[in-house]
Amino acid sequence: MATASKTTSASSKSTSRTRGSAKKAQPAIAEFDKDEELHAYREMLLIRRFEEKAGQLYGMGLIGGFCHLYIGQEAVVVGMQMAKKDGDQMITGYRDHGHMLAMDLDPKGVMAELTGRRGGLSKGKGGSMHMFSKEKHFYGGHGIVGAQVSLGTGLGFANKYRENGNVAMAFFGDGASNQGQVYESFNMAELWKLPVVYVVENNKYGMGTSVARASATTDLSQRGASFNIPGKQVDGMDVRAVKAASEEALEWCREGKGPFILEMITYRYRGHSMSDPAKYRSKDEVQKMRTEHDPIEQVRARLMDKGWASEDDLKAIDKDVRARVAEAAEFAQTDPEPDASELYTDILL
């Protein structure tokens, strides 16, 4: 559930909502109170520790197929989770574990799906890239690049048709931003004023190719300009900036003004997937991002500086998070595999 927070801007309190405006407003930063900082810290740390454990299980051969980790990008989904309201939907691509955890899905169910067990969110039949929860309004996990953008637009259409006041958040990467179906979706969403926030998680590398080599226009927040869709670039490594921008975009949609594009400038520390050695970038580049822009360390530093948490307090949080992840990993290794009869269920003919 969203919590109210103040926002500040380097220029003024007014936000740039004028369509087609070439001038960009200075990014707003949400002013977090103690509870919000601690919430963000715990949620991002859970995603980080979960993904680290998933990487370990993959290395042990307990997770098969593809496995795309979210390490480094945690502030994007947590900041949006802090801004959304109950009933808002999320849909994303195959780098989806963090989104499910942010939507309050049980880590045991997520990890068990990775290992193909009966207690997995898709009964062990979907794996890393295909998990869903209608109860939590999470609509996947999609392996086809860009497919979730069209489906997320459909969620927005359903919201408008039902007049339920909900907003769909469709996440996709910088690589998927060049897909044709993305622009078809933009056109329909603006034409019908659908409540959809398109979230471009620009982690700088679509698979192994730098966005500068793959995209003629690298300001992805402006990809909706020809459809008259407003967009904003956001520091996706700062959870406060993400929450502030998300609140603006979600409000825009709820007011019936149509879709909004948020380009989250973020970074993944691991390769595209666990099978990617990531030789297309230097170790120094990755280390610089970890040292200077890590989203979790930023929150940790603020908590310490403001006297809102001690070193022992933060160690206790980490210990609790590690225990939850260890429990999930244990469940994912001991839960039975699906019965053979499950091969014939959940099939559309």
Tab-separated table of N, CA and C in Angstrom, residues 77-176:
chain	number	residue	atom	x	y	z
A	77	VAL	N	11.942	-1.606	-8.641
A	77	VAL	CA	10.669	-2.248	-8.304
A	77	VAL	C	10.219	-1.907	-6.889
A	78	VAL	N	11.156	-1.722	-5.964
A	78	VAL	CA	10.764	-1.381	-4.591
A	78	VAL	C	10.198	0.038	-4.532
A	79	GLY	N	10.813	0.968	-5.243
A	79	GLY	CA	10.290	2.332	-5.271
A	79	GLY	C	8.895	2.394	-5.864
A	80	MET	N	8.661	1.608	-6.899
A	80	MET	CA	7.330	1.587	-7.511
A	80	MET	C	6.328	0.894	-6.601
A	81	GLN	N	6.780	-0.138	-5.907
A	81	GLN	CA	5.904	-0.833	-4.971
A	81	GLN	C	5.456	0.111	-3.851
A	82	MET	N	6.344	1.009	-3.440
A	82	MET	CA	6.008	1.948	-2.381
A	82	MET	C	5.033	3.026	-2.846
A	83	ALA	N	4.936	3.224	-4.149
A	83	ALA	CA	4.050	4.262	-4.689
A	83	ALA	C	2.693	3.737	-5.129
A	84	LYS	N	2.600	2.467	-5.422
A	84	LYS	CA	1.368	1.913	-5.976
A	84	LYS	C	0.276	1.783	-4.916
A	85	LYS	N	-0.929	1.514	-5.369
A	85	LYS	CA	-2.061	1.259	-4.485
A	85	LYS	C	-2.494	-0.186	-4.642
A	86	ASP	N	-3.242	-0.700	-3.668
A	86	ASP	CA	-3.787	-2.044	-3.778
A	86	ASP	C	-4.665	-2.134	-5.020
A	87	GLY	N	-4.441	-3.169	-5.801
A	87	GLY	CA	-5.203	-3.351	-7.036
A	87	GLY	C	-4.415	-3.000	-8.277
A	88	ASP	N	-3.392	-2.160	-8.151
A	88	ASP	CA	-2.516	-1.879	-9.293
A	88	ASP	C	-1.779	-3.160	-9.680
A	89	GLN	N	-1.599	-3.338	-10.986
A	89	GLN	CA	-0.969	-4.565	-11.465
A	89	GLN	C	0.471	-4.327	-11.920
A	90	MET	N	1.262	-5.386	-11.833
A	90	MET	CA	2.607	-5.388	-12.400
A	90	MET	C	2.716	-6.533	-13.395
A	91	ILE	N	3.447	-6.291	-14.463
A	91	ILE	CA	3.766	-7.321	-15.440
A	91	ILE	C	5.152	-7.015	-15.967
A	92	THR	N	5.964	-8.039	-16.180
A	92	THR	CA	7.349	-7.795	-16.573
A	92	THR	C	7.859	-8.911	-17.484
A	93	GLY	N	9.142	-8.840	-17.799
A	93	GLY	CA	9.764	-9.841	-18.645
A	93	GLY	C	10.318	-10.990	-17.827
A	94	TYR	N	11.436	-11.537	-18.292
A	94	TYR	CA	11.970	-12.744	-17.663
A	94	TYR	C	12.853	-12.455	-16.451
A	95	ARG	N	13.269	-11.214	-16.223
A	95	ARG	CA	14.042	-10.865	-15.019
A	95	ARG	C	13.028	-10.469	-13.943
A	96	ASP	N	12.353	-11.471	-13.384
A	96	ASP	CA	11.116	-11.204	-12.665
A	96	ASP	C	11.112	-11.552	-11.179
A	97	HIS	N	12.150	-12.163	-10.661
A	97	HIS	CA	12.110	-12.590	-9.252
A	97	HIS	C	11.904	-11.405	-8.310
A	98	GLY	N	12.614	-10.304	-8.564
A	98	GLY	CA	12.516	-9.138	-7.701
A	98	GLY	C	11.123	-8.534	-7.696
A	99	HIS	N	10.461	-8.546	-8.846
A	99	HIS	CA	9.124	-7.972	-8.931
A	99	HIS	C	8.144	-8.792	-8.090
A	100	MET	N	8.303	-10.108	-8.116
A	100	MET	CA	7.393	-10.952	-7.341
A	100	MET	C	7.594	-10.754	-5.850
A	101	LEU	N	8.829	-10.650	-5.423
A	101	LEU	CA	9.094	-10.426	-4.009
A	101	LEU	C	8.560	-9.062	-3.572
A	102	ALA	N	8.700	-8.057	-4.421
A	102	ALA	CA	8.192	-6.728	-4.096
A	102	ALA	C	6.666	-6.717	-4.025
A	103	MET	N	6.027	-7.621	-4.758
A	103	MET	CA	4.563	-7.728	-4.723
A	103	MET	C	4.091	-8.619	-3.585
A	104	ASP	N	4.990	-8.896	-2.650
A	104	ASP	CA	4.669	-9.629	-1.420
A	104	ASP	C	4.336	-11.090	-1.668
A	105	LEU	N	4.948	-11.687	-2.682
A	105	LEU	CA	4.799	-13.114	-2.904
A	105	LEU	C	5.790	-13.872	-2.025
A	106	ASP	N	5.387	-15.023	-1.561
A	106	ASP	CA	6.177	-15.821	-0.634
A	106	ASP	C	7.496	-16.249	-1.285
A	107	PRO	N	8.642	-15.925	-0.672
A	107	PRO	CA	9.928	-16.342	-1.238
A	107	PRO	C	10.032	-17.850	-1.446
A	108	LYS	N	9.353	-18.632	-0.612
A	108	LYS	CA	9.384	-20.081	-0.776
A	108	LYS	C	8.735	-20.494	-2.096
A	109	GLY	N	7.614	-19.863	-2.424
A	109	GLY	CA	6.941	-20.177	-3.673
A	109	GLY	C	7.740	-19.759	-4.890
A	110	VAL	N	8.434	-18.628	-4.773
A	110	VAL	CA	9.267	-18.161	-5.888
A	110	VAL	C	10.460	-19.099	-6.086
A	111	MET	N	11.155	-19.413	-5.002
A	111	MET	CA	12.335	-20.269	-5.116
A	111	MET	C	11.967	-21.680	-5.553
A	112	ALA	N	10.830	-22.196	-5.062
A	112	ALA	CA	10.396	-23.535	-5.445
A	112	ALA	C	10.056	-23.613	-6.926
A	113	GLU	N	9.592	-22.515	-7.475
A	113	GLU	CA	9.336	-22.497	-8.918
A	113	GLU	C	10.650	-22.567	-9.688
A	114	LEU	N	11.669	-21.918	-9.166
A	114	LEU	CA	12.971	-21.964	-9.834
A	114	LEU	C	13.511	-23.385	-9.900
A	115	THR	N	13.247	-24.170	-8.859
A	115	THR	CA	13.758	-25.552	-8.822
A	115	THR	C	12.744	-26.557	-9.352
A	116	GLY	N	11.616	-26.074	-9.851
A	116	GLY	CA	10.631	-26.963	-10.471
A	116	GLY	C	9.882	-27.842	-9.492
A	117	ARG	N	9.510	-27.296	-8.344
A	117	ARG	CA	8.825	-28.088	-7.324
A	117	ARG	C	7.322	-27.804	-7.279
A	118	ARG	N	6.610	-28.716	-6.647
A	118	ARG	CA	5.148	-28.670	-6.597
A	118	ARG	C	4.637	-27.381	-5.944
A	119	GLY	N	5.362	-26.881	-4.960
A	119	GLY	CA	4.936	-25.682	-4.247
A	119	GLY	C	5.315	-24.385	-4.922
A	120	GLY	N	5.829	-24.457	-6.126
A	120	GLY	CA	6.186	-23.253	-6.865
A	120	GLY	C	4.949	-22.483	-7.300
A	121	LEU	N	5.122	-21.214	-7.600
A	121	LEU	CA	3.983	-20.360	-7.930
A	121	LEU	C	3.248	-20.803	-9.192
A	122	SER	N	3.953	-21.508	-10.080
A	122	SER	CA	3.303	-22.069	-11.265
A	122	SER	C	3.342	-23.593	-11.218
A	123	LYS	N	3.284	-24.120	-9.994
A	123	LYS	CA	3.263	-25.575	-9.741
A	123	LYS	C	4.523	-26.273	-10.246
A	124	GLY	N	5.617	-25.506	-10.371
A	124	GLY	CA	6.867	-26.096	-10.815
A	124	GLY	C	6.973	-26.277	-12.308
A	125	LYS	N	6.023	-25.735	-13.058
A	125	LYS	CA	6.002	-25.954	-14.508
A	125	LYS	C	6.430	-24.736	-15.317
A	126	GLY	N	6.645	-23.618	-14.644
A	126	GLY	CA	6.977	-22.396	-15.376
A	126	GLY	C	8.438	-22.010	-15.295
A	127	GLY	N	9.072	-22.322	-14.154
A	127	GLY	CA	10.475	-21.974	-13.989
A	127	GLY	C	10.708	-20.496	-13.759
A	128	SER	N	11.952	-20.081	-13.942
A	128	SER	CA	12.379	-18.724	-13.618
A	128	SER	C	11.597	-17.643	-14.350
A	129	MET	N	11.214	-17.906	-15.594
A	129	MET	CA	10.672	-16.828	-16.424
A	129	MET	C	9.153	-16.756	-16.476
A	130	HIS	N	8.461	-17.689	-15.826
A	130	HIS	CA	7.002	-17.743	-15.991
A	130	HIS	C	6.313	-17.996	-14.661
A	131	MET	N	6.116	-16.926	-13.907
A	131	MET	CA	5.415	-17.032	-12.638
A	131	MET	C	4.343	-15.960	-12.547
A	132	PHE	N	3.238	-16.301	-11.882
A	132	PHE	CA	2.087	-15.411	-11.846
A	132	PHE	C	1.405	-15.477	-10.483
A	133	SER	N	0.653	-14.465	-10.149
A	133	SER	CA	-0.193	-14.480	-8.959
A	133	SER	C	-1.358	-13.531	-9.177
A	134	LYS	N	-2.508	-14.096	-9.484
A	134	LYS	CA	-3.707	-13.267	-9.663
A	134	LYS	C	-4.075	-12.586	-8.359
A	135	GLU	N	-3.883	-13.286	-7.248
A	135	GLU	CA	-4.218	-12.736	-5.937
A	135	GLU	C	-3.442	-11.457	-5.644
A	136	LYS	N	-2.151	-11.442	-6.015
A	136	LYS	CA	-1.296	-10.286	-5.748
A	136	LYS	C	-1.224	-9.325	-6.929
A	137	HIS	N	-1.999	-9.599	-7.970
A	137	HIS	CA	-2.054	-8.736	-9.161
A	137	HIS	C	-0.711	-8.700	-9.895
A	138	PHE	N	-0.016	-9.831	-9.876
A	138	PHE	CA	1.230	-9.944	-10.640
A	138	PHE	C	0.970	-10.872	-11.823
A	139	TYR	N	1.160	-10.356	-13.023
A	139	TYR	CA	0.754	-11.074	-14.231
A	139	TYR	C	1.940	-11.591	-15.063
A	140	GLY	N	3.048	-11.899	-14.398
A	140	GLY	CA	4.182	-12.523	-15.086
A	140	GLY	C	5.294	-11.549	-15.339
A	141	GLY	N	6.403	-12.109	-15.466
A	141	GLY	CA	7.117	-13.255	-15.948
A	141	GLY	C	6.780	-13.660	-17.393
A	142	HIS	N	7.453	-13.067	-18.417
A	142	HIS	CA	7.253	-13.476	-19.808
A	142	HIS	C	8.591	-13.605	-20.523
A	143	GLY	N	8.768	-14.749	-21.174
A	143	GLY	CA	10.035	-15.036	-21.825
A	143	GLY	C	10.204	-14.399	-23.189
A	144	ILE	N	9.122	-14.020	-23.840
A	144	ILE	CA	9.208	-13.412	-25.169
A	144	ILE	C	9.477	-11.916	-25.010
A	145	VAL	N	10.545	-11.451	-25.613
A	145	VAL	CA	10.970	-10.061	-25.438
A	145	VAL	C	9.883	-9.089	-25.905
A	146	GLY	N	9.440	-8.249	-24.999
A	146	GLY	CA	8.452	-7.229	-25.313
A	146	GLY	C	7.009	-7.671	-25.221
A	147	ALA	N	6.758	-8.967	-25.052
A	147	ALA	CA	5.372	-9.464	-25.026
A	147	ALA	C	4.579	-8.849	-23.881
A	148	GLN	N	5.259	-8.612	-22.752
A	148	GLN	CA	4.558	-8.093	-21.583
A	148	GLN	C	4.035	-6.680	-21.794
A	149	VAL	N	4.611	-5.947	-22.739
A	149	VAL	CA	4.156	-4.577	-22.989
A	149	VAL	C	2.747	-4.594	-23.586
A	150	SER	N	2.527	-5.478	-24.545
A	150	SER	CA	1.190	-5.608	-25.131
A	150	SER	C	0.187	-6.104	-24.100
A	151	LEU	N	0.599	-7.092	-23.305
A	151	LEU	CA	-0.295	-7.642	-22.289
A	151	LEU	C	-0.584	-6.614	-21.195
A	152	GLY	N	0.435	-5.832	-20.830
A	152	GLY	CA	0.231	-4.782	-19.836
A	152	GLY	C	-0.724	-3.713	-20.334
A	153	THR	N	-0.668	-3.444	-21.628
A	153	THR	CA	-1.606	-2.498	-22.230
A	153	THR	C	-3.021	-3.051	-22.123
A	154	GLY	N	-3.150	-4.364	-22.296
A	154	GLY	CA	-4.452	-5.012	-22.129
A	154	GLY	C	-4.967	-4.895	-20.706
A	155	LEU	N	-4.072	-4.991	-19.727
A	155	LEU	CA	-4.472	-4.799	-18.336
A	155	LEU	C	-4.996	-3.376	-18.122
A	156	GLY	N	-4.329	-2.417	-18.742
A	156	GLY	CA	-4.784	-1.035	-18.660
A	156	GLY	C	-6.153	-0.865	-19.287
A	157	PHE	N	-6.381	-1.540	-20.411
A	157	PHE	CA	-7.689	-1.474	-21.070
A	157	PHE	C	-8.777	-2.034	-20.145
A	158	ALA	N	-8.454	-3.157	-19.483
A	158	ALA	CA	-9.422	-3.763	-18.561
A	158	ALA	C	-9.737	-2.814	-17.408
A	159	ASN	N	-8.711	-2.135	-16.902
A	159	ASN	CA	-8.937	-1.183	-15.809
A	159	ASN	C	-9.878	-0.061	-16.228
A	160	LYS	N	-9.656	0.458	-17.422
A	160	LYS	CA	-10.509	1.555	-17.889
A	160	LYS	C	-11.932	1.064	-18.138
A	161	TYR	N	-12.053	-0.115	-18.719
A	161	TYR	CA	-13.371	-0.685	-19.018
A	161	TYR	C	-14.161	-0.907	-17.731
A	162	ARG	N	-13.467	-1.372	-16.692
A	162	ARG	CA	-14.129	-1.679	-15.418
A	162	ARG	C	-14.266	-0.454	-14.507
A	163	GLU	N	-13.577	0.622	-14.885
A	163	GLU	CA	-13.609	1.860	-14.098
A	163	GLU	C	-13.248	1.590	-12.629
A	164	ASN	N	-12.188	0.820	-12.435
A	164	ASN	CA	-11.791	0.428	-11.076
A	164	ASN	C	-10.721	1.326	-10.463
A	165	GLY	N	-10.205	2.291	-11.227
A	165	GLY	CA	-9.209	3.219	-10.708
A	165	GLY	C	-7.813	2.653	-10.591
A	166	ASN	N	-7.604	1.446	-11.085
A	166	ASN	CA	-6.288	0.812	-10.989
A	166	ASN	C	-5.411	1.172	-12.187
A	167	VAL	N	-4.116	1.043	-11.983
A	167	VAL	CA	-3.131	1.336	-13.027
A	167	VAL	C	-2.254	0.107	-13.246
A	168	ALA	N	-1.976	-0.203	-14.500
A	168	ALA	CA	-1.076	-1.301	-14.845
A	168	ALA	C	0.331	-0.747	-15.029
A	169	MET	N	1.308	-1.446	-14.471
A	169	MET	CA	2.713	-1.072	-14.635
A	169	MET	C	3.395	-2.148	-15.461
A	170	ALA	N	3.819	-1.789	-16.664
A	170	ALA	CA	4.454	-2.733	-17.579
A	170	ALA	C	5.952	-2.457	-17.635
A	171	PHE	N	6.744	-3.393	-17.120
A	171	PHE	CA	8.193	-3.252	-17.071
A	171	PHE	C	8.834	-3.935	-18.281
A	172	PHE	N	9.830	-3.281	-18.860
A	172	PHE	CA	10.600	-3.906	-19.940
A	172	PHE	C	11.975	-3.257	-19.988
A	173	GLY	N	12.911	-3.929	-20.644
A	173	GLY	CA	14.281	-3.450	-20.670
A	173	GLY	C	14.596	-2.566	-21.857
A	174	ASP	N	15.807	-2.020	-21.850
A	174	ASP	CA	16.231	-1.160	-22.960
A	174	ASP	C	16.272	-1.933	-24.269
A	175	GLY	N	16.588	-3.233	-24.204
A	175	GLY	CA	16.597	-4.043	-25.420
A	175	GLY	C	15.207	-4.179	-26.020
A	176	ALA	N	14.220	-4.423	-25.164
A	176	ALA	CA	12.842	-4.594	-25.634
A	176	ALA	C	12.245	-3.287	-26.140
